[in-house]
Structures are given as structure tokens and as C-alpha cells.
mmCIF file of C-alpha atoms in Angstrom:
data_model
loop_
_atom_site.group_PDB
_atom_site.id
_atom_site.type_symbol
_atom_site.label_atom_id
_atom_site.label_comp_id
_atom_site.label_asym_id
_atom_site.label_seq_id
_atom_site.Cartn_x
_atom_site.Cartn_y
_atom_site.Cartn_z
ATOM 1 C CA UNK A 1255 70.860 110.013 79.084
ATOM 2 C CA UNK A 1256 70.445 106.856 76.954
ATOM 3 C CA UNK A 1257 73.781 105.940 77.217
ATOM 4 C CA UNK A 1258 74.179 106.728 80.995
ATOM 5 C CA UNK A 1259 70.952 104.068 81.405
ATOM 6 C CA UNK A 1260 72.588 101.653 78.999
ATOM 7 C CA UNK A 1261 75.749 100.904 80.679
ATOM 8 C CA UNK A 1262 75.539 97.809 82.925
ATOM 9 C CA UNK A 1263 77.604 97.658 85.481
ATOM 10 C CA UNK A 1264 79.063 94.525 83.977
ATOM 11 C CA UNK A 1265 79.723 96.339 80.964
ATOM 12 C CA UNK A 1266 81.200 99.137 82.946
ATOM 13 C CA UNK A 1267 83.469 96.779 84.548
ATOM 14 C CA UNK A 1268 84.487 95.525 80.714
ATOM 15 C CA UNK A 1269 85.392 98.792 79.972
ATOM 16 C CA UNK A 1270 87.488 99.648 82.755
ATOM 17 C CA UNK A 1271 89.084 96.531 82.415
ATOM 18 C CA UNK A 1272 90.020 97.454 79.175
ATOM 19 C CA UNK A 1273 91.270 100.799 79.986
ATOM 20 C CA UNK A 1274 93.399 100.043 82.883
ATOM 21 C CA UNK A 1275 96.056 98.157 80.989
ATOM 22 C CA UNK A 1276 95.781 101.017 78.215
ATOM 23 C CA UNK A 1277 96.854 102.849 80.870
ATOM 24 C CA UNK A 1278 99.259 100.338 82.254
ATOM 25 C CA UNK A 1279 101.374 99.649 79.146
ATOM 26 C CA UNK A 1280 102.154 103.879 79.376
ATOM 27 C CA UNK A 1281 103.328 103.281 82.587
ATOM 28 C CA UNK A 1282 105.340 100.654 81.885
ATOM 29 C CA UNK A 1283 106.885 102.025 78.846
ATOM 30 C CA UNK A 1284 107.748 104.931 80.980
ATOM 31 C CA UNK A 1285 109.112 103.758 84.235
ATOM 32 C CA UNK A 1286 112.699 104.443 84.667
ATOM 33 C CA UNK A 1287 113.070 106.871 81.913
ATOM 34 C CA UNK A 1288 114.456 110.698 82.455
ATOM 35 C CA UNK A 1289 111.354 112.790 83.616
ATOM 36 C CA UNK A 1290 112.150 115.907 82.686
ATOM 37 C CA UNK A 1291 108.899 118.058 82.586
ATOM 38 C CA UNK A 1292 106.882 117.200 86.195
ATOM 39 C CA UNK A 1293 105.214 119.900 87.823
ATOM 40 C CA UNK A 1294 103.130 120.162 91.440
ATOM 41 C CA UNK A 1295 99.328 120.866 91.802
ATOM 42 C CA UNK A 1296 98.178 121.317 94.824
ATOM 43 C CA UNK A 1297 101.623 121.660 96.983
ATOM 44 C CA UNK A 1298 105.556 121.122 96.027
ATOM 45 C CA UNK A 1299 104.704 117.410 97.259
ATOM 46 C CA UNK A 1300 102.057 117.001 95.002
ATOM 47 C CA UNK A 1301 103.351 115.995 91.374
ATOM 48 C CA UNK A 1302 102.550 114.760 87.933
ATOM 49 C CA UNK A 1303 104.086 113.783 84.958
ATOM 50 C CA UNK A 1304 103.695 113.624 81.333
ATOM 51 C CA UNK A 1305 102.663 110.067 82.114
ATOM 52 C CA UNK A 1306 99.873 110.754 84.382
ATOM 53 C CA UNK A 1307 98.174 112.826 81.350
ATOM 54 C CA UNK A 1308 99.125 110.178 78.583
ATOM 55 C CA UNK A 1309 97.597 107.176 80.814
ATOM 56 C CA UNK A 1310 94.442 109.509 81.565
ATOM 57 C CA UNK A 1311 93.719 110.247 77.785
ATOM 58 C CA UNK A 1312 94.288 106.504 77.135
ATOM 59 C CA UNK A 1313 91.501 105.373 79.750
ATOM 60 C CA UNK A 1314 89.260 108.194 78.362
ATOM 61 C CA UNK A 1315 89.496 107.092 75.384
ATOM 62 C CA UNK A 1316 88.163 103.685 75.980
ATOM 63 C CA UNK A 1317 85.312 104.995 78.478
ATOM 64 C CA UNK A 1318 84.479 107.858 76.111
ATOM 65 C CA UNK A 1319 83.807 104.804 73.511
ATOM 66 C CA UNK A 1320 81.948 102.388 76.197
ATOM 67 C CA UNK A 1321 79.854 105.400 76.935
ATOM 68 C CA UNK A 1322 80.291 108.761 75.583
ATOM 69 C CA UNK A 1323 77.354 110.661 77.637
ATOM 70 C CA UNK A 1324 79.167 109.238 80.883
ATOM 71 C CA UNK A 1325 81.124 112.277 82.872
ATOM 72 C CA UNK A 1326 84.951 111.797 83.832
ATOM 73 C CA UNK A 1327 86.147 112.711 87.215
ATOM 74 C CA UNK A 1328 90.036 112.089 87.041
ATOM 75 C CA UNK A 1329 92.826 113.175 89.408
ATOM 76 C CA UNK A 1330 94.067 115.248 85.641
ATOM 77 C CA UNK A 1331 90.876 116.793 85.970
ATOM 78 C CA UNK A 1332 87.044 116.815 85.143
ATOM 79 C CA UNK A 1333 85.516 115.521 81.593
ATOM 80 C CA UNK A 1334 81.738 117.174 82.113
ATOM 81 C CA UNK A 1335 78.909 114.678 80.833
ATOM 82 C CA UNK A 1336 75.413 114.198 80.670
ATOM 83 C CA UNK A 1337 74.596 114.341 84.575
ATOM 84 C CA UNK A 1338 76.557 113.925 87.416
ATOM 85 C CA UNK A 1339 75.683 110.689 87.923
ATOM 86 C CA UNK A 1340 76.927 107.658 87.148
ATOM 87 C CA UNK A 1341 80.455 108.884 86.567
ATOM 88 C CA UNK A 1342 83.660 107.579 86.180
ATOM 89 C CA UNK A 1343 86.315 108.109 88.828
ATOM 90 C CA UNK A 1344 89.698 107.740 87.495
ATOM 91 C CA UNK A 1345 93.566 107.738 89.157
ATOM 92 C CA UNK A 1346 95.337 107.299 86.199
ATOM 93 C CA UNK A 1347 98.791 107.137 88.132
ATOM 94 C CA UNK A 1348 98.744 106.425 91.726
ATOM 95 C CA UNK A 1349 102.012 106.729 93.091
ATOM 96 C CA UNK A 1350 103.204 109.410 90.929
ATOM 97 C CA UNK A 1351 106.018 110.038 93.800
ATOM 98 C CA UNK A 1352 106.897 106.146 93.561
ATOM 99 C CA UNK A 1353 106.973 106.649 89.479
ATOM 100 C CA UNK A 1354 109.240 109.492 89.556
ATOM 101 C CA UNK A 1355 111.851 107.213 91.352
ATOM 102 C CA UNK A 1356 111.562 104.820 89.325
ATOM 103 C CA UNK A 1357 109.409 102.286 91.914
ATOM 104 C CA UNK A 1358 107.219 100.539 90.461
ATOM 105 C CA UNK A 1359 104.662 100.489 93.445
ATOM 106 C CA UNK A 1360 101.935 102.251 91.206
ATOM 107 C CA UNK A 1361 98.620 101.370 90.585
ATOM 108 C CA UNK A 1362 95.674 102.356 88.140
ATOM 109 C CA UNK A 1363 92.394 103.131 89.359
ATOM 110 C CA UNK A 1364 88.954 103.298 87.170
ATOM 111 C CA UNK A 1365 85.056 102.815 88.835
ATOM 112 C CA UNK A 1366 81.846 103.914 87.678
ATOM 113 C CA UNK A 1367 79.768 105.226 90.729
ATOM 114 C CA UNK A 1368 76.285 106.984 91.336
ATOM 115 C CA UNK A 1369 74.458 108.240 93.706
ATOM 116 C CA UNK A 1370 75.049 105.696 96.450
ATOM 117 C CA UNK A 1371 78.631 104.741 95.609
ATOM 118 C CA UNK A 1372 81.193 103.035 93.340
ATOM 119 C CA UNK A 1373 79.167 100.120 91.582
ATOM 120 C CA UNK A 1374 82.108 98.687 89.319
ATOM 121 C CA UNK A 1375 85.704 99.425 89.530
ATOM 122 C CA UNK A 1376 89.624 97.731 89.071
ATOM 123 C CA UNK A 1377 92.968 98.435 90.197
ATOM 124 C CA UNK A 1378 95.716 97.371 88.202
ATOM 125 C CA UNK A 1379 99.166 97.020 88.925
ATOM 126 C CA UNK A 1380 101.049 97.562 85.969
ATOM 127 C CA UNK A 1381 104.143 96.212 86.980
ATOM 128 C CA UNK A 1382 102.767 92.842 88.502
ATOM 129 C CA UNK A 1383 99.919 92.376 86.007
ATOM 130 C CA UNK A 1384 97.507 92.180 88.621
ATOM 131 C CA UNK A 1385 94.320 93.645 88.002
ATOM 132 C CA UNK A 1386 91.970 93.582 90.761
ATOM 133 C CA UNK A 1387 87.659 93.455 90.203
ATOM 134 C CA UNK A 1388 84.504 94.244 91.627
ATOM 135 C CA UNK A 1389 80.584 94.936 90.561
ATOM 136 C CA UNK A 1390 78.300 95.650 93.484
ATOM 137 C CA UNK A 1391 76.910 92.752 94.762
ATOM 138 C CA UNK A 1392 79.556 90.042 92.606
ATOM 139 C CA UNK A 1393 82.118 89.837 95.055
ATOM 140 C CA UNK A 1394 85.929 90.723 94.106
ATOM 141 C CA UNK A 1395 88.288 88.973 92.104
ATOM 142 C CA UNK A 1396 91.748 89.018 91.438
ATOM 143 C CA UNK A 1397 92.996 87.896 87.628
ATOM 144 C CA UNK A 1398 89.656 85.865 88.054
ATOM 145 C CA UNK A 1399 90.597 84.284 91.525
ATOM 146 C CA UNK A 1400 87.609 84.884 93.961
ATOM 147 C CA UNK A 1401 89.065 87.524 96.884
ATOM 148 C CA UNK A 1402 88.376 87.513 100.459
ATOM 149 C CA UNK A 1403 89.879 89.611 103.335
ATOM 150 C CA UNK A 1404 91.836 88.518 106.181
ATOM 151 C CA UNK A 1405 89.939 86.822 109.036
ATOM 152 C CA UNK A 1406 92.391 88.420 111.875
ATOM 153 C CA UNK A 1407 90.346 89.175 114.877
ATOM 154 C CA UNK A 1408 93.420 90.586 117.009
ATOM 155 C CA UNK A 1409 96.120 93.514 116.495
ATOM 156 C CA UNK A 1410 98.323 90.473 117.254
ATOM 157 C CA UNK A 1411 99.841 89.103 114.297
ATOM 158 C CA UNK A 1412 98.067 91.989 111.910
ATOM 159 C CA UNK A 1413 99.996 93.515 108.561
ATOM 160 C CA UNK A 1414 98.728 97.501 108.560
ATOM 161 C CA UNK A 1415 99.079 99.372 105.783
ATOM 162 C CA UNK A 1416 99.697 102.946 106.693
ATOM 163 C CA UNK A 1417 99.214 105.889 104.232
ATOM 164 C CA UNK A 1418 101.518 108.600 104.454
ATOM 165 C CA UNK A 1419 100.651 112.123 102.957
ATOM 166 C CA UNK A 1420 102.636 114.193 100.940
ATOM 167 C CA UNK A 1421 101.631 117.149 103.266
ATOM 168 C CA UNK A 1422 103.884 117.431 106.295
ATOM 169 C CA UNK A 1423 100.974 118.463 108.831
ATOM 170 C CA UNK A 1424 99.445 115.261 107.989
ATOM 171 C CA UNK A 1425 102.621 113.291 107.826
ATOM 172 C CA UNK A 1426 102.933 114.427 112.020
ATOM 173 C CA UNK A 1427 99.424 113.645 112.433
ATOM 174 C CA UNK A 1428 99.988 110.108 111.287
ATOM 175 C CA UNK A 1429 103.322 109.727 113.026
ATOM 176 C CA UNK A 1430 101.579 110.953 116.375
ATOM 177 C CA UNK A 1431 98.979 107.432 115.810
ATOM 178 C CA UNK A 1432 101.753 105.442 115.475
ATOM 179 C CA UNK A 1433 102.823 104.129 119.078
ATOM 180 C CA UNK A 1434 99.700 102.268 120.445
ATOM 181 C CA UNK A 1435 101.291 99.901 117.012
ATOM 182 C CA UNK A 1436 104.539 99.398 117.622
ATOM 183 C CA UNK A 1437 104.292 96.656 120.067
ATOM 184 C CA UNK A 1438 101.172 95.380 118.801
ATOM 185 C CA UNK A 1439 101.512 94.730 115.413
ATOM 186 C CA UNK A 1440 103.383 92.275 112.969
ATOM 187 C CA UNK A 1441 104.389 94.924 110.326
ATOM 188 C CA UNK A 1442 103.648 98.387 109.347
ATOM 189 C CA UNK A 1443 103.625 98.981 105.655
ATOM 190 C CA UNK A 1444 103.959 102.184 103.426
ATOM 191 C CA UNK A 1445 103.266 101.426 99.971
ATOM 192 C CA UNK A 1446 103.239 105.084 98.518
ATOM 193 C CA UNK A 1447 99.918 104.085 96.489
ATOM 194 C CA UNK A 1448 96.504 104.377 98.439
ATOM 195 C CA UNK A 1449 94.499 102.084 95.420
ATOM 196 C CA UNK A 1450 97.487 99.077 96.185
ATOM 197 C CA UNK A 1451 96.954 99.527 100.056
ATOM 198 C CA UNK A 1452 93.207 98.540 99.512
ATOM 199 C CA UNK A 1453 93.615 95.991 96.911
ATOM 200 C CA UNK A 1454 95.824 94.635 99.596
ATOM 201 C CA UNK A 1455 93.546 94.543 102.216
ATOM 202 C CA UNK A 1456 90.609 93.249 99.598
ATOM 203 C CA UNK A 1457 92.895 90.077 98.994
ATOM 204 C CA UNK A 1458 93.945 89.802 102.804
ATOM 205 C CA UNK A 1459 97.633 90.771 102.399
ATOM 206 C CA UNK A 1460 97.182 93.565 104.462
ATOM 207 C CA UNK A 1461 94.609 93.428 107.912
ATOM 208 C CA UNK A 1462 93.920 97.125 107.646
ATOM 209 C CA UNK A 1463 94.968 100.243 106.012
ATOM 210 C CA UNK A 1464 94.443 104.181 107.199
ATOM 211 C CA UNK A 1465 94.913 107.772 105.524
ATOM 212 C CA UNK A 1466 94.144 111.225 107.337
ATOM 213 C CA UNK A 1467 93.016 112.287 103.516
ATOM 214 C CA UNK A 1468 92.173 110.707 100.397
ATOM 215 C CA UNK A 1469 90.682 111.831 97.553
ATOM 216 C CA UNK A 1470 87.792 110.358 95.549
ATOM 217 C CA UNK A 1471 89.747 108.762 93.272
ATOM 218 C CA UNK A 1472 92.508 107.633 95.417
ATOM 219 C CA UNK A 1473 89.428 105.472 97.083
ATOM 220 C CA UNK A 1474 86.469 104.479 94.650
ATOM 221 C CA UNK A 1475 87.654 101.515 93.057
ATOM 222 C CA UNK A 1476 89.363 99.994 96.216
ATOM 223 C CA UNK A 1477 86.630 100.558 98.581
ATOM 224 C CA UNK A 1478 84.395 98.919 96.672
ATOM 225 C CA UNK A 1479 87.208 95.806 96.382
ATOM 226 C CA UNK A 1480 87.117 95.810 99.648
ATOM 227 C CA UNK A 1481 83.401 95.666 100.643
ATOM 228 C CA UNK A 1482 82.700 93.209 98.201
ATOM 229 C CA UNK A 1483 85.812 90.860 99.588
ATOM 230 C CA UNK A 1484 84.342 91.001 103.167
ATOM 231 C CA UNK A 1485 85.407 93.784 104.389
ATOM 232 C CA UNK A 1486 84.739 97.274 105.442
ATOM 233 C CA UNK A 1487 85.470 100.976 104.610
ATOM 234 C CA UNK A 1488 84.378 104.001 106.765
ATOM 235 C CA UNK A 1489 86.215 107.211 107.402
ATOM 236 C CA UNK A 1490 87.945 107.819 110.681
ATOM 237 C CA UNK A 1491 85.147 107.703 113.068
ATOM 238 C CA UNK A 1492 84.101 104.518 111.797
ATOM 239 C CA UNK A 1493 80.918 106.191 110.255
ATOM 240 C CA UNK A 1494 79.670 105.619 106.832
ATOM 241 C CA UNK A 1495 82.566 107.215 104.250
ATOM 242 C CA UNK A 1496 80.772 110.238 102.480
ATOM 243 C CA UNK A 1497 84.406 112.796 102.279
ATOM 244 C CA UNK A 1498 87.437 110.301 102.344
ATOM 245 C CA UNK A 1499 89.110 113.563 102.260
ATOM 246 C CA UNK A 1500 87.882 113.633 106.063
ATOM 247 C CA UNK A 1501 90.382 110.226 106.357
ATOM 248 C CA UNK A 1502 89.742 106.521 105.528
ATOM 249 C CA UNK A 1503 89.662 103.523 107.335
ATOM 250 C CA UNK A 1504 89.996 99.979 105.217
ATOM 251 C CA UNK A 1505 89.929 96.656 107.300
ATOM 252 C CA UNK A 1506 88.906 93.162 107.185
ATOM 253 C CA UNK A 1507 85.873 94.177 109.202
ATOM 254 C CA UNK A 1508 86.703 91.929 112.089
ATOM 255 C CA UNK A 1509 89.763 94.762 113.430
ATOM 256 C CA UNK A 1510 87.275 97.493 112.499
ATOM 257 C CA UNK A 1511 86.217 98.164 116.151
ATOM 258 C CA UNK A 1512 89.695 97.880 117.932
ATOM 259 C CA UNK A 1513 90.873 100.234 114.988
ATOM 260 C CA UNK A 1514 88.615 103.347 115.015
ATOM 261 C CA UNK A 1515 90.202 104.105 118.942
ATOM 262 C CA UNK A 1516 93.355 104.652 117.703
ATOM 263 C CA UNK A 1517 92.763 106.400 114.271
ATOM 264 C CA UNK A 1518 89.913 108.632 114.994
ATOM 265 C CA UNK A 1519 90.939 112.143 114.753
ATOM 266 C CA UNK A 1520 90.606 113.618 118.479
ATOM 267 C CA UNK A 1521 87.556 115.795 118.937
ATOM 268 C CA UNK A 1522 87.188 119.375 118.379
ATOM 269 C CA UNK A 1523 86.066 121.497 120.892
#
């Protein structure tokens, strides 16, 4: 427990920040090269590579030394610790799909959160070196630069970032929200990599960004770039986010309202 009250969210941001390009120089090393032993998880969409494990060991490594009573929640699975909370939440590949084809739209994803959310987190791009920052309450950087969302107020004009699921019921689901945009929009954007999508939005490349289903660590890192850049996250409904697996909404705040209409997930009777 000493080392779980020890660890400063500024010091849990150094160690992420060291992990993340750990991670990052794997990926690298790896893109483009013959991946010959991937396997599915939770569907035949679903993959992961030897790559995915290799970059996860090499960011446990690092938060294992920063603090070794801290647990590990990773996409490769679950490295128990002291308490549940705080705990690292770690995407050690994002994009695994991208990776396999050798695109290099990939991202790593590393935040300590507790109780009432992430409180320090970064998402690196590997192939860009751009590695994106937050603490709670610090606002959001980006390779040092201060970040600040978008200050769109209208669909008008606005760059969406759309997130696509690997699992088809979903997929029709989010091609079903799709008209009310076509004519109001700038651009539509699928990056393949949910942690990019709200970097993106954190640094006002993107207006907004939506997913039917996310996972924990698909999310932690980002949606606290986001918040601290200005923005806001909520699931569908635009209530507070407690299950992104229940959908996510990311926007510069100001779309928020005109958003939730067309994302929300219709009601059940």
C-alpha cells in the first residue's frame, strides 16, 4: 500500500512516459514484417500479435519498477496488485488490425486511474513520435505544446471521427447513424485506433469522435486528454461515462448537445 500512496500522479505520468516509447520502438521494429503467429480473442475480428505481448511486457516492466504494488489492467490481460485501485490501464497496441497490414495508424495507451477516473495517462504514436499528456487538473500537452480542442459550435464545417467495430452487428449499428452526417459534415474519418481518434479530438484535429463499444483501455488515457484540453467525454446518452463498453462520445464540448440526438442508442422498450 506504500507504494500505491507514493506514486504522484506526476510521477505516474513519468513513468508512462517512459513506457510508451518502450513500447513504441517494438512496434516500430515490427511493422511491416511477416506476422506469422496472430490469433483472435474475443471473435475472428478480434486479433493480436506477438507484438501486442512484447510491447505489454515492455510497459510492465517500467510500471512494475515505478511502482511494483500498483495492479495492471492491460488489453493482454490482468497483472493483480495490491488493491484495485489506483491501477494502470494499458493498450499496448491499438490498432492491432491496422498493424497487421502494415498501417501504421497505431497508438499506445498507458493511465493510472482510481476510484473516480484516469488521473495521468499518454498516447503515443509510434510512427509519428507524438506522444500525447495529461495529469488531472494540468491540462494536456502534446510533445510539450499546450492542447486545446476545437472551438466548432456547428456540424457545419466539423471533422468526425467515427469508430468502427470489428463486430459486424455493431459495424450496421454505426452505418445506420450515419445519414443525418452526410450532408452536414466536412469529413468523416476512420482511423482504426480509438486512443488516436481522442488524441485527435484533444488537439482539435478532429470536432468529435463516437464508438457503440470501447473498452477500458481503448478509452482511459484519451478521455482524460480530452477533458483536460477542453473538452468532454460521456457515453452515448450524454451521461457521465461509467461502461464505455455501453458506447463513447468524445467532442470539443461545444457539439456535445447537437451530437447525443444522433448517436444515442434508441430506447428499449
Amino acid at each position: 500500500m506504500a507504494a500505491q500512496r507514493a506514486l504522484h500522479p506526476s510521477a505516474a505520468l513519468s513513468a508512462a512516459v517512459e513506457a510508451a516509447p518502450a513500447a513504441g520502438r517494438i512496434l516500430r521494429h515490427g511493422l511491416g514484417a511477416p506476422i506469422l503467429d496472430a490469433r483472435t480473442k474475443a471473435h475472428r475480428h478480434d486479433p493480436v500479435t506477438a507484438f501486442d505481448v512484447k510491447a505489454d511486457a515492455a510497459i510492465a516492466a517500467v510500471l512494475l519498477a515505478a511502482a511494483p504494488g500498483l495492479r495492471i489492467v492491460s488489453e493482454e490481460g490482468i497483472r493483480p496488485g495490491a488493491a484495485r485501485y489506483p491501477a494502470w490501464v494499458v493498450d499496448p497496441l491499438d490498432g492491432t488490425n491496422n498493424y497487421l497490414r502494415g498501417v501504421p495508424e497505431v497508438a499506445v495507451s498507458i493511465a493510472l486511474v482510481d476510484e473516480r477516473g484516469p488521473i495521468a495517462g499518454c498516447v503515443y504514436d509510434p510512427f509519428r513520435d507524438e506522444l500525447f499528456t495529461a495529469v488531472l487538473g494540468r491540462g494536456a500537452e502534446r510533445n510539450g505544446t499546450r492542447l486545446a480542442v476545437s472551438s466548432l459550435a456547428t456540424l457545419d464545417g466539423a471533422v468526425l471521427g467515427v469508430g468502427f467495430s470489428t463486430e459486424p452487428r455493431r459495424r450496421e449499428v454505426t452505418l445506420a447513424q450515419l445519414p443525418p452526417f452526410i450532408d452536414a459534415v466536412r469529413a468523416l474519418r476512420i482511423v482504426g485506433a480509438a486512443a488516436l481518434d481522442l488524441a485527435y479530438v484533444a488537439a482539435g484535429r478532429f470536432d468529435a469522435a463516437w464508438y457503440l463499444s470501447l473498452c477500458e483501455w481503448d478509452v482511459a488515457a484519451g478521455q482524460l486528454l480530452v477533458d483536460e484540453a477542453g473538452g468532454c467525454v460521456t457515453d452515448l446518452r450524454g451521461e457521465p461515462l461509467v461502461a464505455p463498453e455501453r458506447g463513447v462520445l468524445a467532442s470539443n464540448g461545444a457539439l456535445h448537445a447537437r451530437l447525443v440526438p444522433l448517436v444515442a442508442p434508441a430506447p428499449t422498450s
